[in-house]
Structure formats: structure tokens, C-alpha cells
Amino acid sequence: MEIRIDSAVLTDAVAWAARVLPARSPMPVLGGLLLEAGEDGTLSVSGLDHEASARVAVEAETVVAGRALVLGRRLLDICKVLPPGRIALAVEEARLSVGAGDVRFGLSLLPLDSYPAAPALPPVLGEVDGGAFAEAVGQVTAAAGRDDSLPVLTGIRLALDGAVMTLAATDRYRYAVRALEWHPAAGFADPADVVVPARRLAETARSFAGAGRARIGLDAHSIGFEHAGRRTTARLFDGRLPRHDKLFALGDHAVAVTGRAALVEAVKRVAVVAEGDSPVQLAFEGTSLRLRAGYEDDVASQLLPAALDGAGAMTVAFNPGYLLDALTRFTAEEVRLHLLGPGQRALLADGADGSHRHLLMSVKPLV
């Protein structure tokens, strides 16, 4: 194998494929990245572990077609220090040579015959706009759990029904839901409802943020995405997330509306005096909202304009970190807070269509 390629292009491809490499593995060969130079002038870089796979194809000048398997993280470290411009990669006996001007690296080759075959992309069900998908995944990821002892709660629910995709995540203390349009393939009929590891899905979605559609494949055990020469698969979690339908049905409640950006800044400001996770209080009355945090001598407050409908006054309080996680992922100028009362569920919504909603448990307000 021998190719010529731009160093920036190689670095980007290697970094993307290396995301799936395991930190530790009883099979050292899984720490490798497979480089495949094709006669069609492309270089594909792929990596895998038992839970996920990634493959990216980029343009390169192929001198000699062939394959090489090298330690992925070591190759990435080398790519990061290469000078800009054209570089050469070539297999020389038992090494991969990487050269750029006066700079030379040699990497030991791993045995190709013990490297497992990459999984195929599951059957394609349809397509979704890459930018919209990346935004939606980013909006719900904040609510995904971090406790690996409850794996399913560290996932994101991805449901496909007709032309609507629903993404949802919860860590039991909050619940984020975002609906968006997708484009089912001809013949798609049965709804799909799976749970995808949040970290894997977030990494994949970020790489799809550019223009164009991403193809979605799904089978009983894995999900796959393909976009602009990049293909990735991930194993699904067993189990299901709690359904949000009943949780989000509040019945009779008050609705408060205020400016989102101003509320974000005010929460950040008054939370400076909050001890640990002590709450930030939001007191709505008439056309105003007063935020308050702290206790005894160390206190902070700020007054904002707001509109409250359905009650003469309402005071609720939230964990400031959870509240900011929700607010900073909304995009509309105003945020709507659907409120049952102190110590009860509160539903935050972005925009009039309700496509993005975030449920928080309020806590008892400060005395």
C-alpha cells in the first residue's frame, strides 16, 4: 500500500474513526485502525469494537492499492503533529511509513488475519436532515443518565412513526423530548422504537451537522448511519425508557412566558451564591418574575419581565444546573413554563409547536 494525501484530510478521517476504539480490550487488535487504499483514488479508515464501528472514505492519490492495520491512537497522535501539506503513507516490510518533508514516522503493523470483519449497515429505513438531527440529539442528550449501573437510562430513545422521528432521554430526574421530521424509505410501514447509547449517538450526530441527509439503518440489534462518505453502527440497548406521555400530561396548570436568553443569564448570575445544588427560586406574579438564590446572609435576586396565565402568582424552584441544561438547549426567543406548583412537575417548551420539551421536577422554594 502506498498513497499521497493531505495531512488535514488524513487527521480528520483518523480522528473520526478512532472514536469507536475501546480504551481497553482483551483483543489488542481492536485497538487498530484499518487503512484501505483503493484503486479508485480513495482511502478508507475504519475502526470497531464489540459495541460500535466507524468507517470513513476520503480522497487520496493511490500509488499502490492495499491494506494496513496499525494502532489507531498512535496513528492519531502522529497525525496531530504532522506539518500541513501533502504526506506519504507506505507499507515497508513490517511497518507503515508516514512521511512529510523531512519528518518520518514508522508504525508497526498489526496482523490483518486476526482483525474481525466490520458489521454491515443495517437495512436502510429512510433519511434525516443531518443538521436538524444533530441539533435534536444535542437538545435531548443533557437529560440522559450518567450511571452505567442503569445502562438503558444512559441511552436515547429513537422512535420512528410515519414521517416523525422522536428523540427522548431521561435520568429519572428530568426528561427531554424532541420531535423532528424524517423521510421514510418507500415501503417503510412498521413503527420503530429503540434505545441507542447516548454517547455514541451524540458523537455520530455531531459529525452529520453539515448539509445533506443522513441515511438511517436499523435491525433487531443495531442502528447505523451513513452520511457524506462516513458510516457508523452501534449496538442497541436492551429494554425501554419510561414513556413520557403521561408525565407530560399536566392537566390544569399555569403557564409562564419569559425571554429565554435573559432567563439564562439571570439564573447564572443569582446561582453564584447557591451552595452546591441548592435551588434557584422563580417567583411569578402578574407581569414580573423574580429570581432568588442563596440563604441567610448570602443571597442574590434579579427581576425580569414575564407573563403568567392560569394563576395570580406562582413560585417554583429548580436545581440550577438542571434548569440551565434545559434552557441553553432551547433556541426560541421565549420559553414557556407549564407549572403545576411547587414541588411538582414543570414542563419547559421551546416555541409554539411543542416539538422540543423538557420536564423538570421542581423543589420546594426557599423560605
Short mmCIF file of C-alpha atoms in Angstrom, two decimals:
data_model
loop_
_atom_site.label_atom_id
_atom_site.label_comp_id
_atom_site.label_asym_id
_atom_site.label_seq_id
_atom_site.Cartn_x
_atom_site.Cartn_y
_atom_site.Cartn_z
CA MET A 1 0.00 0.00 0.00
CA GLU A 2 1.23 3.49 -0.88
CA ILE A 3 -0.73 6.74 -1.03
CA ARG A 4 -0.37 10.52 -1.02
CA ILE A 5 -2.89 12.56 0.96
CA ASP A 6 -3.34 15.97 2.60
CA SER A 7 -2.41 15.81 6.29
CA ALA A 8 -5.55 17.66 7.41
CA VAL A 9 -7.79 15.24 5.50
CA LEU A 10 -5.99 12.24 7.00
CA THR A 11 -6.13 13.66 10.52
CA ASP A 12 -9.87 14.31 10.29
CA ALA A 13 -10.56 10.79 8.97
CA VAL A 14 -8.38 9.09 11.59
CA ALA A 15 -9.89 11.13 14.44
CA TRP A 16 -13.43 10.28 13.32
CA ALA A 17 -12.80 6.55 13.02
CA ALA A 18 -10.77 6.38 16.26
CA ARG A 19 -13.84 7.48 18.30
CA VAL A 20 -15.04 3.88 18.48
CA LEU A 21 -11.75 2.31 19.58
CA PRO A 22 -12.00 0.70 23.03
CA ALA A 23 -9.94 2.15 25.87
CA ARG A 24 -9.09 -1.40 26.92
CA SER A 25 -9.73 -4.72 25.23
CA PRO A 26 -8.68 -8.34 25.73
CA MET A 27 -8.11 -8.31 21.95
CA PRO A 28 -5.24 -5.87 21.25
CA VAL A 29 -6.07 -5.97 17.55
CA LEU A 30 -9.28 -3.99 18.30
CA GLY A 31 -7.05 -1.03 19.10
CA GLY A 32 -6.18 -0.89 15.44
CA LEU A 33 -7.44 1.22 12.56
CA LEU A 34 -7.71 -0.43 9.16
CA LEU A 35 -6.41 1.66 6.26
CA GLU A 36 -7.53 0.57 2.79
CA ALA A 37 -6.20 2.31 -0.31
CA GLY A 38 -8.39 1.68 -3.34
CA GLU A 39 -7.52 1.90 -6.98
CA ASP A 40 -10.38 4.39 -7.36
CA GLY A 41 -8.38 7.08 -5.55
CA THR A 42 -9.90 6.73 -2.10
CA LEU A 43 -8.57 5.87 1.34
CA SER A 44 -10.96 4.30 3.81
CA VAL A 45 -10.20 4.36 7.53
CA SER A 46 -12.23 2.10 9.79
CA GLY A 47 -12.28 1.00 13.42
CA LEU A 48 -14.52 -1.15 15.57
CA ASP A 49 -15.10 -2.71 18.96
CA HIS A 50 -17.80 -5.04 20.22
CA GLU A 51 -20.33 -2.20 20.55
CA ALA A 52 -19.74 0.10 17.57
CA SER A 53 -17.99 0.56 14.24
CA ALA A 54 -16.97 3.56 12.12
CA ARG A 55 -15.75 3.86 8.55
CA VAL A 56 -14.88 6.97 6.55
CA ALA A 57 -13.74 7.27 2.94
CA VAL A 58 -11.69 10.25 1.72
CA GLU A 59 -9.90 11.23 -1.48
CA ALA A 60 -6.27 10.20 -1.83
CA GLU A 61 -3.73 9.60 -4.57
CA THR A 62 -3.25 5.84 -4.73
CA VAL A 63 0.20 4.73 -5.87
CA VAL A 64 -0.19 1.13 -4.76
CA ALA A 65 -3.54 -0.25 -3.59
CA GLY A 66 -3.55 -2.29 -0.42
CA ARG A 67 -4.42 -2.56 3.26
CA ALA A 68 -2.66 -1.89 6.56
CA LEU A 69 -3.70 -2.27 10.20
CA VAL A 70 -1.95 -0.05 12.76
CA LEU A 71 -2.54 1.11 16.33
CA GLY A 72 -5.22 3.76 15.95
CA ARG A 73 -4.44 6.07 18.84
CA ARG A 74 -0.75 6.07 17.97
CA LEU A 75 -1.59 6.98 14.38
CA LEU A 76 -3.86 9.77 15.62
CA ASP A 77 -1.06 11.13 17.83
CA ILE A 78 1.22 11.18 14.80
CA CYS A 79 -1.38 12.89 12.61
CA LYS A 80 -1.80 15.68 15.16
CA VAL A 81 1.89 16.67 14.91
CA LEU A 82 2.32 16.34 11.15
CA PRO A 83 3.17 19.56 9.28
CA PRO A 84 0.47 20.87 6.94
CA GLY A 85 0.51 19.78 3.32
CA ARG A 86 0.93 16.58 1.34
CA ILE A 87 2.14 13.45 3.14
CA ALA A 88 3.04 9.93 2.05
CA LEU A 89 1.93 6.65 3.63
CA ALA A 90 3.53 3.40 2.51
CA VAL A 91 3.85 -0.16 3.80
CA GLU A 92 7.54 -1.02 4.05
CA GLU A 93 8.06 -4.62 5.18
CA ALA A 94 6.52 -4.83 8.69
CA ARG A 95 5.90 -1.10 9.12
CA LEU A 96 3.72 1.70 7.90
CA SER A 97 5.88 4.66 6.97
CA VAL A 98 4.41 8.14 7.39
CA GLY A 99 6.43 10.93 5.82
CA ALA A 100 6.03 14.67 5.39
CA GLY A 101 9.05 16.64 4.14
CA ASP A 102 11.92 15.92 6.50
CA VAL A 103 9.60 14.25 9.05
CA ARG A 104 9.40 10.44 9.16
CA PHE A 105 7.44 8.04 11.37
CA GLY A 106 7.30 4.26 11.35
CA LEU A 107 4.39 2.29 12.81
CA SER A 108 4.38 -1.46 13.42
CA LEU A 109 1.70 -3.35 11.51
CA LEU A 110 -0.90 -5.43 13.31
CA PRO A 111 -1.94 -8.84 11.90
CA LEU A 112 -4.73 -8.43 9.38
CA ASP A 113 -5.82 -12.06 9.57
CA SER A 114 -7.00 -11.69 13.20
CA TYR A 115 -8.95 -8.45 12.62
CA PRO A 116 -12.73 -9.03 12.66
CA ALA A 117 -14.88 -8.06 9.70
CA ALA A 118 -16.78 -4.80 10.16
CA PRO A 119 -20.56 -5.13 10.50
CA ALA A 120 -22.66 -4.16 7.51
CA LEU A 121 -25.01 -1.19 7.62
CA PRO A 122 -28.43 -2.45 8.78
CA PRO A 123 -31.33 -2.22 6.30
CA VAL A 124 -31.96 1.44 5.48
CA LEU A 125 -35.34 2.72 6.69
CA GLY A 126 -35.05 6.32 5.50
CA GLU A 127 -33.17 9.60 5.74
CA VAL A 128 -33.00 12.62 8.03
CA ASP A 129 -31.51 16.08 7.56
CA GLY A 130 -28.05 15.95 9.11
CA GLY A 131 -28.16 19.43 10.64
CA ALA A 132 -31.64 19.03 12.14
CA PHE A 133 -30.70 15.62 13.52
CA ALA A 134 -27.51 16.96 15.13
CA GLU A 135 -29.44 19.80 16.79
CA ALA A 136 -32.16 17.47 18.07
CA VAL A 137 -29.75 14.93 19.54
CA GLY A 138 -27.84 17.74 21.26
CA GLN A 139 -31.06 19.03 22.80
CA VAL A 140 -32.03 15.76 24.48
CA THR A 141 -28.59 14.43 25.42
CA ALA A 142 -28.42 16.67 28.50
CA ALA A 143 -31.17 14.62 30.16
CA ALA A 144 -29.53 11.22 29.55
CA GLY A 145 -28.26 9.38 32.62
CA ARG A 146 -24.60 9.01 33.51
CA ASP A 147 -24.88 5.97 35.81
CA ASP A 148 -23.58 2.90 33.95
CA SER A 149 -25.23 0.62 36.52
CA LEU A 150 -28.52 1.53 34.76
CA PRO A 151 -27.39 1.25 31.11
CA VAL A 152 -30.75 1.88 29.45
CA LEU A 153 -31.03 5.28 31.17
CA THR A 154 -27.73 6.30 29.55
CA GLY A 155 -29.42 5.91 26.18
CA ILE A 156 -31.60 7.99 23.89
CA ARG A 157 -34.92 6.69 22.71
CA LEU A 158 -35.26 6.93 18.93
CA ALA A 159 -38.79 6.29 17.69
CA LEU A 160 -39.91 6.35 14.04
CA ASP A 161 -43.59 6.65 13.27
CA GLY A 162 -44.77 7.84 9.87
CA ALA A 163 -42.79 10.96 8.94
CA VAL A 164 -42.00 11.85 12.57
CA MET A 165 -38.85 10.94 14.49
CA THR A 166 -38.99 11.31 18.27
CA LEU A 167 -35.85 11.51 20.40
CA ALA A 168 -36.09 11.27 24.17
CA ALA A 169 -33.80 10.89 27.20
CA THR A 170 -34.22 10.75 30.97
CA ASP A 171 -32.09 10.21 34.07
CA ARG A 172 -35.24 9.88 36.29
CA TYR A 173 -34.93 13.50 37.49
CA ARG A 174 -35.64 15.18 34.14
CA TYR A 175 -36.95 14.16 30.76
CA ALA A 176 -36.19 15.78 27.39
CA VAL A 177 -38.16 15.10 24.20
CA ARG A 178 -37.66 16.44 20.69
CA ALA A 179 -39.72 15.61 17.60
CA LEU A 180 -38.50 16.28 14.07
CA GLU A 181 -39.30 15.37 10.50
CA TRP A 182 -37.58 12.48 8.76
CA HIS A 183 -38.02 10.89 5.34
CA PRO A 184 -39.02 7.22 5.44
CA ALA A 185 -37.98 5.00 2.56
CA ALA A 186 -40.56 3.54 0.20
CA GLY A 187 -42.13 0.56 1.87
CA PHE A 188 -41.47 1.71 5.44
CA ALA A 189 -44.58 0.75 7.37
CA ASP A 190 -43.99 -0.56 10.88
CA PRO A 191 -43.05 1.99 13.56
CA ALA A 192 -39.65 1.51 15.20
CA ASP A 193 -38.77 2.24 18.83
CA VAL A 194 -35.22 1.59 20.11
CA VAL A 195 -32.72 2.90 22.67
CA VAL A 196 -29.29 3.98 21.40
CA PRO A 197 -26.27 4.71 23.64
CA ALA A 198 -26.34 8.49 24.11
CA ARG A 199 -22.59 9.00 23.79
CA ARG A 200 -22.42 7.07 20.52
CA LEU A 201 -25.43 8.85 19.08
CA ALA A 202 -24.16 12.30 20.10
CA GLU A 203 -20.74 11.70 18.53
CA THR A 204 -22.33 10.47 15.33
CA ALA A 205 -24.83 13.31 15.13
CA ARG A 206 -22.17 16.00 15.56
CA SER A 207 -20.34 14.67 12.51
CA PHE A 208 -23.57 14.98 10.48
CA ALA A 209 -24.08 18.67 11.27
CA GLY A 210 -23.17 19.73 7.73
CA ALA A 211 -25.58 20.00 4.82
CA GLY A 212 -27.30 16.96 3.37
CA ARG A 213 -29.26 13.97 4.53
CA ALA A 214 -28.04 11.02 6.59
CA ARG A 215 -29.34 7.51 5.89
CA ILE A 216 -30.64 5.51 8.87
CA GLY A 217 -30.45 1.73 9.04
CA LEU A 218 -31.95 -0.44 11.74
CA ASP A 219 -32.30 -4.10 12.67
CA ALA A 220 -33.10 -6.01 15.85
CA HIS A 221 -29.70 -5.44 17.44
CA SER A 222 -28.03 -2.39 15.89
CA ILE A 223 -28.54 1.02 14.31
CA GLY A 224 -26.46 2.50 11.52
CA PHE A 225 -25.95 5.88 9.88
CA GLU A 226 -24.34 6.88 6.60
CA HIS A 227 -23.56 10.43 5.54
CA ALA A 228 -21.04 12.05 3.18
CA GLY A 229 -18.69 9.08 3.00
CA ARG A 230 -18.99 8.26 6.71
CA ARG A 231 -20.65 5.12 8.03
CA THR A 232 -21.14 4.12 11.65
CA THR A 233 -23.03 1.41 13.54
CA ALA A 234 -23.86 0.98 17.22
CA ARG A 235 -25.36 -1.84 19.25
CA LEU A 236 -28.77 -1.08 20.75
CA PHE A 237 -29.58 -1.26 24.45
CA ASP A 238 -31.99 -3.90 25.66
CA GLY A 239 -35.06 -2.52 27.38
CA ARG A 240 -37.08 0.66 27.01
CA LEU A 241 -37.17 4.11 28.57
CA PRO A 242 -40.22 5.07 30.65
CA ARG A 243 -42.85 6.58 28.38
CA HIS A 244 -43.23 10.33 28.67
CA ASP A 245 -46.85 10.65 27.54
CA LYS A 246 -48.48 10.56 30.99
CA LEU A 247 -45.64 12.51 32.64
CA PHE A 248 -46.07 15.36 30.17
CA ALA A 249 -49.87 15.49 30.58
CA LEU A 250 -50.17 18.11 33.34
CA GLY A 251 -53.92 18.73 33.40
CA ASP A 252 -54.93 22.12 34.82
CA HIS A 253 -51.83 24.26 35.24
CA ALA A 254 -50.42 27.77 34.94
CA VAL A 255 -48.29 28.92 32.01
CA ALA A 256 -45.48 31.47 32.35
CA VAL A 257 -43.71 33.06 29.39
CA THR A 258 -40.42 34.96 29.56
CA GLY A 259 -37.36 35.75 27.47
CA ARG A 260 -35.07 32.74 27.24
CA ALA A 261 -31.69 34.49 26.91
CA ALA A 262 -32.42 36.89 29.78
CA LEU A 263 -33.55 34.00 31.98
CA VAL A 264 -30.37 32.05 31.22
CA GLU A 265 -28.18 34.98 32.23
CA ALA A 266 -30.23 35.66 35.36
CA VAL A 267 -30.03 32.03 36.54
CA LYS A 268 -26.25 32.04 36.02
CA ARG A 269 -25.96 35.30 37.91
CA VAL A 270 -28.00 34.50 41.01
CA ALA A 271 -26.70 30.90 41.22
CA VAL A 272 -23.27 32.29 42.14
CA VAL A 273 -24.37 32.37 45.78
CA ALA A 274 -26.10 28.99 45.69
CA GLU A 275 -24.46 26.31 47.84
CA GLY A 276 -23.84 23.16 45.83
CA ASP A 277 -27.13 22.17 44.22
CA SER A 278 -29.31 24.43 46.35
CA PRO A 279 -32.22 25.69 44.25
CA VAL A 280 -32.88 28.87 42.33
CA GLN A 281 -36.34 30.22 43.10
CA LEU A 282 -38.59 31.64 40.37
CA ALA A 283 -41.49 33.73 41.68
CA PHE A 284 -44.03 34.73 39.00
CA GLU A 285 -46.62 37.38 39.74
CA GLY A 286 -48.56 39.47 37.24
CA THR A 287 -46.07 40.72 34.66
CA SER A 288 -42.86 40.02 36.54
CA LEU A 289 -40.53 37.21 37.52
CA ARG A 290 -38.18 37.49 40.48
CA LEU A 291 -35.28 35.05 40.68
CA ARG A 292 -33.70 34.42 44.05
CA ALA A 293 -30.89 32.18 45.30
CA GLY A 294 -28.87 31.78 48.47
CA TYR A 295 -29.74 31.56 52.12
CA GLU A 296 -29.42 33.77 55.21
CA ASP A 297 -26.76 36.45 54.53
CA ASP A 298 -25.53 35.29 51.10
CA VAL A 299 -28.39 35.98 48.71
CA ALA A 300 -28.93 37.24 45.17
CA SER A 301 -32.03 38.27 43.21
CA GLN A 302 -33.00 39.70 39.85
CA LEU A 303 -36.29 40.95 38.39
CA LEU A 304 -37.34 40.07 34.82
CA PRO A 305 -40.47 40.77 32.78
CA ALA A 306 -42.78 37.76 32.39
CA ALA A 307 -46.40 36.86 31.76
CA LEU A 308 -48.32 34.38 33.93
CA ASP A 309 -51.63 32.87 32.86
CA GLY A 310 -53.79 30.49 34.89
CA ALA A 311 -52.81 31.73 38.36
CA GLY A 312 -52.44 35.02 40.19
CA ALA A 313 -48.96 34.07 41.39
CA MET A 314 -46.74 31.01 41.33
CA THR A 315 -43.40 30.28 42.99
CA VAL A 316 -41.29 27.28 41.99
CA ALA A 317 -37.63 26.36 42.44
CA PHE A 318 -35.20 24.23 40.44
CA ASN A 319 -31.75 22.74 40.60
CA PRO A 320 -29.84 25.50 38.72
CA GLY A 321 -27.70 23.04 36.75
CA TYR A 322 -30.72 21.10 35.50
CA LEU A 323 -32.55 24.31 34.66
CA LEU A 324 -29.62 25.69 32.66
CA ASP A 325 -29.12 22.38 30.85
CA ALA A 326 -32.66 22.70 29.56
CA LEU A 327 -32.72 26.43 28.81
CA THR A 328 -29.40 26.52 26.95
CA ARG A 329 -30.59 23.83 24.54
CA PHE A 330 -33.69 25.74 23.53
CA THR A 331 -33.43 28.08 20.54
CA ALA A 332 -36.57 30.24 20.57
CA GLU A 333 -36.52 33.79 21.91
CA GLU A 334 -39.13 32.94 24.53
CA VAL A 335 -39.53 29.94 26.80
CA ARG A 336 -42.87 28.68 28.10
CA LEU A 337 -43.00 27.14 31.58
CA HIS A 338 -46.04 24.95 32.26
CA LEU A 339 -46.34 24.86 36.06
CA LEU A 340 -48.37 22.69 38.45
CA GLY A 341 -46.92 24.27 41.58
CA PRO A 342 -44.01 23.99 43.99
CA GLY A 343 -42.53 20.52 44.38
CA GLN A 344 -44.34 19.22 41.30
CA ARG A 345 -43.57 18.60 37.64
CA ALA A 346 -42.80 21.55 35.39
CA LEU A 347 -42.69 21.38 31.62
CA LEU A 348 -40.48 23.76 29.65
CA ALA A 349 -41.30 24.18 25.97
CA ASP A 350 -39.45 25.86 23.12
CA GLY A 351 -41.73 27.55 20.59
CA ALA A 352 -45.43 27.23 19.95
CA ASP A 353 -45.31 23.85 18.18
CA GLY A 354 -44.05 21.99 21.26
CA SER A 355 -41.54 19.96 19.24
CA HIS A 356 -38.91 20.38 22.00
CA ARG A 357 -39.98 19.86 25.61
CA HIS A 358 -38.06 19.34 28.81
CA LEU A 359 -39.65 18.07 32.03
CA LEU A 360 -38.11 19.02 35.38
CA MET A 361 -39.12 18.28 38.95
CA SER A 362 -39.40 21.49 40.91
CA VAL A 363 -38.26 21.53 44.52
CA LYS A 364 -39.68 23.38 47.48
CA PRO A 365 -38.92 27.11 47.23
CA LEU A 366 -36.64 28.88 49.67
CA VAL A 367 -38.32 30.19 52.78
#
